Amino acid sequence: MLKNILPKILKKSAILLQKISSKKFSDPMDRFYFDQFLSATPGKDKQPPLTLTIPSENRGDKQFKLVDGEEKSHLEVWAKKGDKTPGTICGLDRINNPGLNKSLAFTIEERQLLGIHGLLPPVVKTQEQQIEHCKLRLGRLKDPLDKYIYLMDLLDFNEKLLYAVVRRNISEVMPLLYTPTVGTACLKWGLIYRRPRGIYITFYDKGHVYEILKNFPESDVRVIVVTDGERILGLGDQGACGMGIPIGKLALYTALAGIKPNQCLPITIDVGTNNEEHLKDPIYPGIREKRRTGKKYDELIDEFMHAVVQRWGQNCLIQFEDFGNKNAFRLLEKYRDTFCTFNDDIQGTASVGVAGLLAALRITKNKLSDNIILFYGAGEANIGIANLCVMAMISDGKISEDTARKKIWMVDSKGLIVKSRHELEPQKKPFAQEHEKETDLIQIVKDLKPSILIGAAACPGVFTSGVLKQMADNCARPIVFALSNPTSKAECTPKEAYEETKGSVIYASGSPFPPVEYNGKTYVTGQGNNAYIFPAMGLAAMCAGIQSISEDYFLIAAEALASQVKESDLAQGSIYPPIDRLLECSTKIAIRLVEYAYRKKVASVMPEPNDKEAFVKAQMYDTDYEPAIPIFYQMPLGETDKDKKKSK
Ligand SMILES: NC(=O)C1=CN([C@@H]2O[C@H](COP(=O)(O)OP(=O)(O)OC[C@H]3O[C@@H](n4cnc5c(N)ncnc54)[C@H](OP(=O)(O)O)[C@@H]3O)[C@@H](O)[C@H]2O)C=CC1
Ligand SMILES: CC(=O)C(=O)O
Ligand SMILES: [Mg+2]
């Protein structure tokens, strides 16, 4: 945007500058400063004369008083037009604003114009040099949690730099901002808490949720990630400490899908916690009570949903994240048709899981419906994947829903899900099959002969040597996903999977693992994580104005992701594109979703853009610094009252 309008601004500014320079300055300091500005050559790294330090009365809204010779500050002019631009934020406020700060990348000229000259060390750095500096700082820290704290501090100090660091080093930085380190951060949230980010709504705020949302200063929030902290990764109930998750997810929204930071809002709904350690911990930052449930809980969530719409509109996406199992399914059913919402653990995970399977089928060279799939864990993640598998089988294999379901078996904490179990929750019932009760996983794998085994139960190591060997006996290329997070909860490691199956396994994990050597070959583990999906879903929902996100979007996203897996990825054993290509992947998925929304006639952003790719890309956050345009550069853009009179 700015790239296009900048030449116009500069042309108009040149005319204005000529006009101004012919005027008489009432304040000699103004004349002096103006002359210095004209002689400054942008991009030239020169030391300014010391006398250029701007006196405090010439900073901020008193900086230039030249509006056609009238005694008006430029701020007054902009304020009148109701347009507060970055150019109006000067002095320390500029450096302290993480959205506008460039730290040492402010040029000497910008420092003079913004009244921050002398407030920074004299060196001027490029963003590339700053990124290298950040990597140097990160490299000195040994503990991943310290690295997390450093990155969060950077986010609070210089947003563009943080996101540039992430985008240039996704595979190194994502494990710090996201799983596994974000899990550690949640466990220690009380200890590492430093400054506000996002919104905490407690049970006691019931009846006042809208007022709390109004306290958040951004008027253009487009994506909210909300948790109630009940099931944080595979770490259980973390109460208010769960806030690390919405913050981490939204950092990925910006880094990987270009949703602007000011359009993102992390929210924690604190209804207490059943985590005894937190309840006893003097530095626990949440309300120190047992978790509330029932009618009052539902009323609070309902009030929250409506307050969001009232504050930011029907198109504001609300992503449910890491809610406990019961609430997650219930709330999704309740809100999915009437709000712009999805549950990432159910639907986002479904999409990434199916994408991995679709890519793996290019190795096994069969259809999804030719496989028997066994899910270990029948919770949000696996029920989500199972349901989307049914959809994928129907659309690909031309089989009935009933036949598709028969290909799918599930195990929960009580064993195999079979018809004779009468206590089953509604979401499990459609997967109950005729079989005797069974709890031993090796026996189940032996009996049912699955070719695909997917774990999401947060039971580390449950895919034992016996289970993996049996999978290898079942078929030539068994598919095994160990999706539980963080790393410590994985059902098996890639090393175990390759060794126990003698290299025949097609493996993916939810958290990152380094490459594995087996039998002279290096295997790269694909990360089956919903991070491949939710940023793209949010970008598409925002761009097209999708008001209700139906299940078909997640199948399309899965296909779009699978289509980006290259033969070279498969050859290395990875069924996902490399993490470093995540920004490109999210963009492509979002474009496919936007095209679909317009084709389906459910997009609400009108007129329909002809070039969807350009349309999506134009809305994405750019980590490059923008020139700090001084106030009098901006003047020609707006018409003063005198200009209006002249043009009449
Ligand atoms: N890779 C990714 O993108 C994602 C990974 N996950 C990870 O998946 C894991 C589970 O998450 P989610 O599905 O949301 O959690 P849920 O709590 O919804 O489900 C957990 C499931 O595991 C079952 N389970 C628990 N203990 C056992 C056991 N000993 N034997 C067999 N089954 C057991 C539970 O059984 P029961 O129903 O009987 O209680 C339940 O069905 C977490 O580690 C999470 O981090 C989640 C989302 C995305
Ligand atoms: C990845 C994710 O959403 C989870 O583990 O909960
Ligand atoms: Mg989650």
PDB file of C-alpha atoms and ligand atoms in Angstrom, residues 178-179 231-234 245 249 319 321-322 344-345 349 380-381 483-486 510-511 527-531 534, ligand 2:
ATOM      1  CA  TYR A 178       4.819 -22.543  20.400  1.00  0.00           C
ATOM      2  CA  THR A 179       4.985 -26.209  21.337  1.00  0.00           C
ATOM      3  CA  ARG A 231      -6.801 -28.677  28.742  1.00  0.00           C
ATOM      4  CA  ILE A 232      -3.559 -26.918  27.903  1.00  0.00           C
ATOM      5  CA  LEU A 233      -1.752 -29.106  25.344  1.00  0.00           C
ATOM      6  CA  GLY A 234      -1.418 -32.467  27.084  1.00  0.00           C
ATOM      7  CA  ILE A 245      -1.529 -20.640  24.408  1.00  0.00           C
ATOM      8  CA  LYS A 249      -1.309 -19.139  18.606  1.00  0.00           C
ATOM      9  CA  GLN A 319     -11.076 -19.541  17.806  1.00  0.00           C
ATOM     10  CA  GLU A 321      -8.455 -23.359  21.997  1.00  0.00           C
ATOM     11  CA  ASP A 322      -7.596 -25.901  24.663  1.00  0.00           C
ATOM     12  CA  ASP A 344      -8.898 -25.551  16.599  1.00  0.00           C
ATOM     13  CA  ASP A 345      -8.293 -28.725  18.604  1.00  0.00           C
ATOM     14  CA  THR A 349      -6.325 -30.752  14.020  1.00  0.00           C
ATOM     15  CA  GLU A 380     -11.121 -33.453  20.556  1.00  0.00           C
ATOM     16  CA  ALA A 381      -8.146 -34.121  18.289  1.00  0.00           C
ATOM     17  CA  LEU A 483       0.209 -36.133  17.769  1.00  0.00           C
ATOM     18  CA  SER A 484       0.224 -35.421  21.507  1.00  0.00           C
ATOM     19  CA  ASN A 485       1.901 -32.235  22.712  1.00  0.00           C
ATOM     20  CA  PRO A 486       4.246 -31.089  24.046  1.00  0.00           C
ATOM     21  CA  GLY A 510       2.624 -33.087  16.949  1.00  0.00           C
ATOM     22  CA  SER A 511       5.709 -31.386  18.386  1.00  0.00           C
ATOM     23  CA  GLN A 527       5.059 -31.917  12.268  1.00  0.00           C
ATOM     24  CA  GLY A 528       1.380 -32.835  12.249  1.00  0.00           C
ATOM     25  CA  ASN A 529       0.260 -29.734  14.045  1.00  0.00           C
ATOM     26  CA  ASN A 530      -2.778 -27.542  13.515  1.00  0.00           C
ATOM     27  CA  ALA A 531      -0.352 -24.617  13.061  1.00  0.00           C
ATOM     28  CA  PHE A 534      -5.526 -22.279  11.793  1.00  0.00           C
TER      29      PHE A 534
HETATM   30  C1  LIG B   2      -1.531 -28.068  18.952  1.00  0.00           C
HETATM   31  C2  LIG B   2      -2.649 -27.914  19.846  1.00  0.00           C
HETATM   32  O1  LIG B   2      -3.567 -27.168  19.568  1.00  0.00           O
HETATM   33  C3  LIG B   2      -2.690 -28.663  21.059  1.00  0.00           C
HETATM   34  O2  LIG B   2      -1.817 -29.492  21.305  1.00  0.00           O
HETATM   35  O3  LIG B   2      -3.620 -28.432  21.833  1.00  0.00           O
END
